Tab-separated table of C-alpha atoms and ligand atoms in Angstrom:
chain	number	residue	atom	x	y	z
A	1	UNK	CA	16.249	-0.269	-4.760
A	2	UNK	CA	12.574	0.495	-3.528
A	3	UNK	CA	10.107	2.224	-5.337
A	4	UNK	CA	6.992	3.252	-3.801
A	5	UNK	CA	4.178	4.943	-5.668
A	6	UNK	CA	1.522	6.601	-3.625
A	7	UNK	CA	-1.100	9.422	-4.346
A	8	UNK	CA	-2.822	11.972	-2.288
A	9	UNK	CA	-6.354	10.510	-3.378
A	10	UNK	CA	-7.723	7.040	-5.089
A	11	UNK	CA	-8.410	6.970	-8.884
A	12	UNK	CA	-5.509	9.323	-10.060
A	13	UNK	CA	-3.563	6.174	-11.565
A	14	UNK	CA	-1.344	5.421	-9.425
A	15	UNK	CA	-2.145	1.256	-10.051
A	16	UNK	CA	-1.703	1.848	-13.900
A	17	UNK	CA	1.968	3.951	-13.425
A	18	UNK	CA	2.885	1.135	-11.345
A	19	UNK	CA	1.826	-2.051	-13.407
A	20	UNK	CA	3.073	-0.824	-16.729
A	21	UNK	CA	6.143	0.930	-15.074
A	22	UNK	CA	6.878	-2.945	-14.031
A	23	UNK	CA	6.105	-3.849	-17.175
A	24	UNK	CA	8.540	-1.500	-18.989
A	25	UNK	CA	11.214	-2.103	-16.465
A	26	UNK	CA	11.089	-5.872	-16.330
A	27	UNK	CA	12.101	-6.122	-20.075
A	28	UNK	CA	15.654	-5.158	-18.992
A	29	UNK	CA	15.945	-6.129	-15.553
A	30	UNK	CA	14.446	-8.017	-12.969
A	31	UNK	CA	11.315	-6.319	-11.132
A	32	UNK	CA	9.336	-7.240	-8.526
A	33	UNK	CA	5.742	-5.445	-8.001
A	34	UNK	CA	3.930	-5.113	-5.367
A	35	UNK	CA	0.313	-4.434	-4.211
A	36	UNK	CA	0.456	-2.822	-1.267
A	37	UNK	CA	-3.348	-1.654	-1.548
A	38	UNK	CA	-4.379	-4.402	0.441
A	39	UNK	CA	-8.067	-3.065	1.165
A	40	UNK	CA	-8.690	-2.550	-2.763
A	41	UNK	CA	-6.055	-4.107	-4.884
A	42	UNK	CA	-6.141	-3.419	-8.881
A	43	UNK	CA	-2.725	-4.104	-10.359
A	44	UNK	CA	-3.832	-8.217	-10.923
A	45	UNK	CA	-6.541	-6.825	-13.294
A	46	UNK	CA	-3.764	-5.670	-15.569
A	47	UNK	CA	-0.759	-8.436	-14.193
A	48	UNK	CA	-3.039	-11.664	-14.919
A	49	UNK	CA	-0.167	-13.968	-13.930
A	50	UNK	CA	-0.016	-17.640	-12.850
A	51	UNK	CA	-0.071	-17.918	-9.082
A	52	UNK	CA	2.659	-19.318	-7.534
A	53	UNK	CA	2.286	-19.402	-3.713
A	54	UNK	CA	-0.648	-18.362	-1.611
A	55	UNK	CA	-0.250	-17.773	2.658
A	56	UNK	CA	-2.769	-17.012	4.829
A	57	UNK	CA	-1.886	-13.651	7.471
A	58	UNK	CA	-2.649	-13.592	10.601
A	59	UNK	CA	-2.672	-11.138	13.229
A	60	UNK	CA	-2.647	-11.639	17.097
A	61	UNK	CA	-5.834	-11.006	19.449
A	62	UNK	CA	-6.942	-11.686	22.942
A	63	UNK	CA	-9.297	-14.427	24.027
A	64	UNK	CA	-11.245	-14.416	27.223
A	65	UNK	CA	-11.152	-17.017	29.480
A	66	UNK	CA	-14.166	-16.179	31.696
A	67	UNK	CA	-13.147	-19.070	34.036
A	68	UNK	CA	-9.795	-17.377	35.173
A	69	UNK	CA	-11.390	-13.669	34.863
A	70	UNK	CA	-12.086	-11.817	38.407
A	71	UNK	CA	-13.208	-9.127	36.610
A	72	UNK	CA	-10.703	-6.179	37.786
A	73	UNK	CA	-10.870	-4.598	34.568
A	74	UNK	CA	-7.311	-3.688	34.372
A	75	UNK	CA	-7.931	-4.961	30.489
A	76	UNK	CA	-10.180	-2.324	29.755
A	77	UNK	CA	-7.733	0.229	31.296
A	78	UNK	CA	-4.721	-0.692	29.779
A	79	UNK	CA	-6.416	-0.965	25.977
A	80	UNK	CA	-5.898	2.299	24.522
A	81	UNK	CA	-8.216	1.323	21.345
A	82	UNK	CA	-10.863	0.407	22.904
A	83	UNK	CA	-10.290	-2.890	21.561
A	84	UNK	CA	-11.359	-4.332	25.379
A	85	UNK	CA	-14.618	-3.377	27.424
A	86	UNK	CA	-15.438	-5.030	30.569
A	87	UNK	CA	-19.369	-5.229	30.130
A	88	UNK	CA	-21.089	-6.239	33.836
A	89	UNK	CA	-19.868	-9.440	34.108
A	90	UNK	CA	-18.510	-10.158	30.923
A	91	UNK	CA	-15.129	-8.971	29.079
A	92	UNK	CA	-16.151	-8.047	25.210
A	93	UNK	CA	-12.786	-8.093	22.676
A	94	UNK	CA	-13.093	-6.246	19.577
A	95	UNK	CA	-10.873	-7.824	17.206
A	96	UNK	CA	-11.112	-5.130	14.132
A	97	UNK	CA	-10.395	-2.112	16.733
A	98	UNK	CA	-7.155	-4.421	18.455
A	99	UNK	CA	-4.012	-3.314	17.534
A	100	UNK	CA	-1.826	-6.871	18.479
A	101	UNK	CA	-0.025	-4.917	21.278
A	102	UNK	CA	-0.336	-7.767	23.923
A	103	UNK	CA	-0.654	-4.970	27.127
A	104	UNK	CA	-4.185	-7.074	27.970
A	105	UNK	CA	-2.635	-9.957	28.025
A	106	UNK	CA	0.332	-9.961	29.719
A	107	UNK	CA	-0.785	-7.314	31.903
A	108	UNK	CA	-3.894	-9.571	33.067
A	109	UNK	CA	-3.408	-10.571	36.704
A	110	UNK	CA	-5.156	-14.014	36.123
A	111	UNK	CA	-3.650	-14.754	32.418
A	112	UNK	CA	-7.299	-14.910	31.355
A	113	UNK	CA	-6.669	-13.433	28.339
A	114	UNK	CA	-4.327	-15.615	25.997
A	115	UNK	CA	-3.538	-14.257	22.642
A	116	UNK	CA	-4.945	-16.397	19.714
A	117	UNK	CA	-4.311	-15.994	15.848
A	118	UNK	CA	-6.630	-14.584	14.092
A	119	UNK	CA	-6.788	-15.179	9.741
A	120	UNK	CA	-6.935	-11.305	8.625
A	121	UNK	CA	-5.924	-11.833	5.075
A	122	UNK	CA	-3.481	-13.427	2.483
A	123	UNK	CA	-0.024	-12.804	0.602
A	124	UNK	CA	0.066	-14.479	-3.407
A	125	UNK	CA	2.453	-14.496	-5.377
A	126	UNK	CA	2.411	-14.743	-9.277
A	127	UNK	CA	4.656	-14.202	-12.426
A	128	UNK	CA	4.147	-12.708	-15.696
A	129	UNK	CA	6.368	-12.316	-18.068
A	130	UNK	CA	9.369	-11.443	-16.397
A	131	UNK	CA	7.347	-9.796	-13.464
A	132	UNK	CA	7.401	-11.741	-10.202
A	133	UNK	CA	4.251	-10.258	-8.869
A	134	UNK	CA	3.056	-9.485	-4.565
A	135	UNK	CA	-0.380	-9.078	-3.782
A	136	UNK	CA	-1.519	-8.537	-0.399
A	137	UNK	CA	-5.111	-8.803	0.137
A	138	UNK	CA	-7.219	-7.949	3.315
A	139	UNK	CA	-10.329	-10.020	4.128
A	140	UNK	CA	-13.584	-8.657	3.765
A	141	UNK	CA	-14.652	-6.611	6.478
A	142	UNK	CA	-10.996	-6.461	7.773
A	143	UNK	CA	-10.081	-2.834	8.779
A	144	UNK	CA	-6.364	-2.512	9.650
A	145	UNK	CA	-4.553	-2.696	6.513
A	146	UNK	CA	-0.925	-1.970	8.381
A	147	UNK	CA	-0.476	-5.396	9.723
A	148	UNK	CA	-0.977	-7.061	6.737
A	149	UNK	CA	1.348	-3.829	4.739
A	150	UNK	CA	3.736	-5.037	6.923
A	151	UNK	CA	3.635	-8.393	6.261
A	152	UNK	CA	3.315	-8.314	2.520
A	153	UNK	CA	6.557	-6.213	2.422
A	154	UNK	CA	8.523	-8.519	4.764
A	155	UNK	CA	7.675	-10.994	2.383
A	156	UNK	CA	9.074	-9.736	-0.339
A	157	UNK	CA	12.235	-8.958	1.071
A	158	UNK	CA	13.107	-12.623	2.230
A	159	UNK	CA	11.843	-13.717	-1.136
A	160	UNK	CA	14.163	-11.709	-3.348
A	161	UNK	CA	17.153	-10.721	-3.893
A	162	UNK	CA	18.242	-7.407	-2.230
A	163	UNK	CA	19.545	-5.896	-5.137
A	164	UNK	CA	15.870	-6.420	-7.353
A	165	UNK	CA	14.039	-3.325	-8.230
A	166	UNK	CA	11.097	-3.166	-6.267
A	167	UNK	CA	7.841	-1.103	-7.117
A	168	UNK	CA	5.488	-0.581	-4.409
A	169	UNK	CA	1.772	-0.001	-5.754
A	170	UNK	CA	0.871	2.262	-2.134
A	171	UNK	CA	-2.734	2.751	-0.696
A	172	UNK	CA	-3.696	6.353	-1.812
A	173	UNK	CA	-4.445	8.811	1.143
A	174	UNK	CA	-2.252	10.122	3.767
A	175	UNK	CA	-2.721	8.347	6.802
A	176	UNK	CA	-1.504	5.067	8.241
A	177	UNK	CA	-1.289	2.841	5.220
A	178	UNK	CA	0.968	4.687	2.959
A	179	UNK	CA	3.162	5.827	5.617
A	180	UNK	CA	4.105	2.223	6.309
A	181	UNK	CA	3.757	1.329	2.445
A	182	UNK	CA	6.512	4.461	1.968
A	183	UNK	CA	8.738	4.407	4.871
A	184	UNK	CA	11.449	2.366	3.772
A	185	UNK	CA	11.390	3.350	0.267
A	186	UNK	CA	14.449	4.926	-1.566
A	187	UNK	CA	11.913	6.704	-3.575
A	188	UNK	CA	8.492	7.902	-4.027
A	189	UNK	CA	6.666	8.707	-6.937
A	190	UNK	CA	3.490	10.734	-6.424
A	191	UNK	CA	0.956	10.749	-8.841
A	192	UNK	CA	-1.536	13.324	-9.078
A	193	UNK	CA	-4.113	15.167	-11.997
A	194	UNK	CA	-4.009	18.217	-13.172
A	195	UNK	CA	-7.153	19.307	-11.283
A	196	UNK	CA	-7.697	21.698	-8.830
A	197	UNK	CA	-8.732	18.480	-6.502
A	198	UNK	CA	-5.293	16.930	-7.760
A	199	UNK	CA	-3.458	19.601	-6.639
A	200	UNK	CA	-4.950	20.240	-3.418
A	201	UNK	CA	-4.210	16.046	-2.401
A	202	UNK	CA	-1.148	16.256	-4.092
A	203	UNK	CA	0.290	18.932	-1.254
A	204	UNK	CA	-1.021	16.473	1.782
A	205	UNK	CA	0.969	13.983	0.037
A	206	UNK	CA	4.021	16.424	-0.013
A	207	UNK	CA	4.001	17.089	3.312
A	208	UNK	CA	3.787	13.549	4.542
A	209	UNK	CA	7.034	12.789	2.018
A	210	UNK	CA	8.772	15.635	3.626
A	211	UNK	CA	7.606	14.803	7.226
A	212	UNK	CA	9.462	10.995	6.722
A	213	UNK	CA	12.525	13.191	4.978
A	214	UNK	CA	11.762	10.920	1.804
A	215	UNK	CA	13.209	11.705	-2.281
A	216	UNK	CA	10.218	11.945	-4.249
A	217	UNK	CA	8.780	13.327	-7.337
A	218	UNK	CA	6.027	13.655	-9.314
A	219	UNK	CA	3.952	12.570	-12.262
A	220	UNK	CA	0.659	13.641	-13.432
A	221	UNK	CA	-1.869	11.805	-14.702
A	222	UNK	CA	-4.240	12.317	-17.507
A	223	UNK	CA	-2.833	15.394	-18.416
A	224	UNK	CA	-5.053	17.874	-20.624
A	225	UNK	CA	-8.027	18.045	-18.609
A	226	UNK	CA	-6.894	20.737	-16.188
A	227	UNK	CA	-4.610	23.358	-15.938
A	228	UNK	CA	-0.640	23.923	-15.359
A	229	UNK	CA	-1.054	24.447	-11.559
A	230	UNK	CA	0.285	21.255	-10.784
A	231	UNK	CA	3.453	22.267	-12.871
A	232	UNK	CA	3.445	25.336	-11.311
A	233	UNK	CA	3.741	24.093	-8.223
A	234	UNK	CA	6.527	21.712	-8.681
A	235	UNK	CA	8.726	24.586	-10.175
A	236	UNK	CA	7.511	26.526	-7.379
A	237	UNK	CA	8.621	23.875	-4.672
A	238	UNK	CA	11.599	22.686	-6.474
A	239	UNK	CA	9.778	18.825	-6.289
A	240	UNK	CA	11.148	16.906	-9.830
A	241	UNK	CA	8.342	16.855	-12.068
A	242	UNK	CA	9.221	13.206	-13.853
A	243	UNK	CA	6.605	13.256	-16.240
A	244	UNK	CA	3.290	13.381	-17.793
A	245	UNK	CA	0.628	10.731	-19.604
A	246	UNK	CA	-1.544	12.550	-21.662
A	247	UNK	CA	-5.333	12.011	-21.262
A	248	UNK	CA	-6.767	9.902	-23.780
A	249	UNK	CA	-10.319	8.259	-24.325
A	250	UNK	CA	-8.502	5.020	-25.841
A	251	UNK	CA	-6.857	4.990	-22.342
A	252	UNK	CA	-10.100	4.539	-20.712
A	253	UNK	CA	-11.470	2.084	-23.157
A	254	UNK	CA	-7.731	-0.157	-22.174
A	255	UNK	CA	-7.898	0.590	-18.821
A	256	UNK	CA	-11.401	-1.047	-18.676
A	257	UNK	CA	-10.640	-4.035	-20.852
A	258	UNK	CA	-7.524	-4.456	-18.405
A	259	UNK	CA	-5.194	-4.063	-20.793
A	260	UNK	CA	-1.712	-2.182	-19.793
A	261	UNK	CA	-1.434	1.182	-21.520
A	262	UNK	CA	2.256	0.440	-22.393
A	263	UNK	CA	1.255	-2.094	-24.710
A	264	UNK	CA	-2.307	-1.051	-25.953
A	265	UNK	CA	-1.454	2.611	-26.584
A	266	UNK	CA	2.245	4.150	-28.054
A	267	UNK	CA	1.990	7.417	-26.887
A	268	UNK	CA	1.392	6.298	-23.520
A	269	UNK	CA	4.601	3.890	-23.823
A	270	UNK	CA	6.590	6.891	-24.784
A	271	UNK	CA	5.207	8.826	-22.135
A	272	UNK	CA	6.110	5.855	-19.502
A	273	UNK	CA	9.611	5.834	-21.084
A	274	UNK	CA	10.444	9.166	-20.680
A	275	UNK	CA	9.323	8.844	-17.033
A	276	UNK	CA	11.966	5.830	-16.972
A	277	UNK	CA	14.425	7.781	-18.152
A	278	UNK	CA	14.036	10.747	-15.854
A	279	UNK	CA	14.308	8.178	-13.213
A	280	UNK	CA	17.705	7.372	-14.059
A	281	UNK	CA	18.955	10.665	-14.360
A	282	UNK	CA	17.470	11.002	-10.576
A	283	UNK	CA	19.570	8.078	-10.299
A	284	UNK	CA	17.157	5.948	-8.631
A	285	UNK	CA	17.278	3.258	-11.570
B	301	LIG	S1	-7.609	-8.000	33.326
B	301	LIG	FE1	-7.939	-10.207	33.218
B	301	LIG	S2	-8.915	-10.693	35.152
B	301	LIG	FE2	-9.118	-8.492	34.914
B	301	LIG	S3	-11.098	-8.226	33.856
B	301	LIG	FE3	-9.576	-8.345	32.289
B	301	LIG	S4	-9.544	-10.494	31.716
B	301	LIG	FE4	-10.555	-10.377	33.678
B	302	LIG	S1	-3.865	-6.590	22.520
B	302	LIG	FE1	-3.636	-4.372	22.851
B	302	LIG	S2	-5.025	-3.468	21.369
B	302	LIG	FE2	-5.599	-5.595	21.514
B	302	LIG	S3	-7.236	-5.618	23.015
B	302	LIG	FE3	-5.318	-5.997	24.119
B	302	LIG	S4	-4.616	-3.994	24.819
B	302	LIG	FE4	-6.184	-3.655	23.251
């Protein structure tokens, strides 16, 4: 079973559902998390585990070989990123903008331009408690986060066991990222707030869920500093509303000291269990 959690925006929790929903979850059965957030990601602030294993990713990118090039430019029409610019009587590659398609290459009538690796990022792995713990992290300056998505969730799935529970921690947004950190998922969780701003990201994020034909439902964050829109809405769109946590200033004060809420605050355990339990009546646990 896969679990992703994603959110219309950043910062409306979606790291601290997913750590301490691992958390919860692991003290009955076997859970593997996942931080899929690979520009930003949080959840190893609250999952301080030992490390385990550590890879290097790589990604595939053109190199010129000015000694073969006659300088036809057939790279630069074939590159639909603009990845490739023949420049006078040079051939420029941009490696952030290339997407690893290989048309340049093998579509070069000299073969001057082999494809090299190139180090975009890394995959660790850790344990805590009984969490085995997936980080994927992109390099500084590193701009596609897909490849390394990608990567980080093949990874997983030769490491483990089919039949684990997975929780994917998903970039927030609605673009790229989180449509490859949600694709194969059996089920989403979206978290929003109960803010006008909430709200208005939390319908994006519907529609792409819809759009892949995905189950999904919904919990909102920090609930008491809005209004009952969000609720509204679900009842309105027939979307599950699993649960609430309530707002709380102690939450901030944990949250900062990177504690997990589960364990630093009881009503937000309670809150976390009852979202675990409206899981399994969805059946997804
Ligand atoms: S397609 Fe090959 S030969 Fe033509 S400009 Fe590009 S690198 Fe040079
Ligand atoms: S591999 Fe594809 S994306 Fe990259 S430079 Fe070549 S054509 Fe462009």
């Amino acid at each position: 079973m896969k679990i992703s959690i994603a959110s219309g925006k950043g910062g409306t929790g979606k790291t601290t559902l997913a750590t301490n929903l691992a958390y919860l979850i692991s003290q009955t059965c076997p859970v593997v998390l996942t931080d899929l957030d690979v520009e930003e990601p949080n959840s190893k602030f609250f999952i301080k585990g030992n490390k385990i294993s550590e890879k290097k990713v790589f990604k595939m990118i053109p190199e010129w070989d000015k000694d073969k090039c006659i300088l036809c430019g057939n790279c630069q029409k074939v590159c639909q990123f603009n990845a490739v610019i023949k420049l006078w009587e040079e051939v420029l590659i941009f490696d952030k903008l290339c997407h690893s398609c290989y048309a340049c290459s093998e579509l070069c009538p000299k073969n001057a331009l082999p494809m090299k690796s190139y180090d975009v990022g890394k995959i660790t792995q850790f344990e805590y408690h009984d969490i085995h713990f997936v980080e994927g992290k992109l390099n500084v300056g590193e701009e596609q986060a897909v490849p390394l998505i990608a990567q980080t969730i093949d990874y997983v799935h030769k490491k483990f066991p089919h039949d684990m529970l997975l929780i994917f921690d998903s970039p927030p947004g609605t673009s790229c990222p989180v449509i490859e950190a949600t694709k194969d998922a059996d089920y989403i969780i979206l978290v929003t707030e109960p803010t006008p701003f909430g709200l208005h990201d939390l319908t994006l994020a519907v529609e792409v869920m819809r759009e892949l034909k995905k189950d999904f439902g919904i919990v909102i964050n920090r609930y008491g500093i809005g209004n009952d829109d969000v609720i509204t809405y679900c009842k309105n769109e027939r979307i599950p509303l699993l649960g609430t946590i309530p707002n709380m200033k102690a939450a901030a004060e944990a949250y900062a000291k990177g504690e997990l809420l589960s364990t630093a605050i009881p009503e937000i355990k309670t809150a976390l269990n009852k979202i675990i339990q409206n899981l399994k009546v969805c059946e997804v646990l």
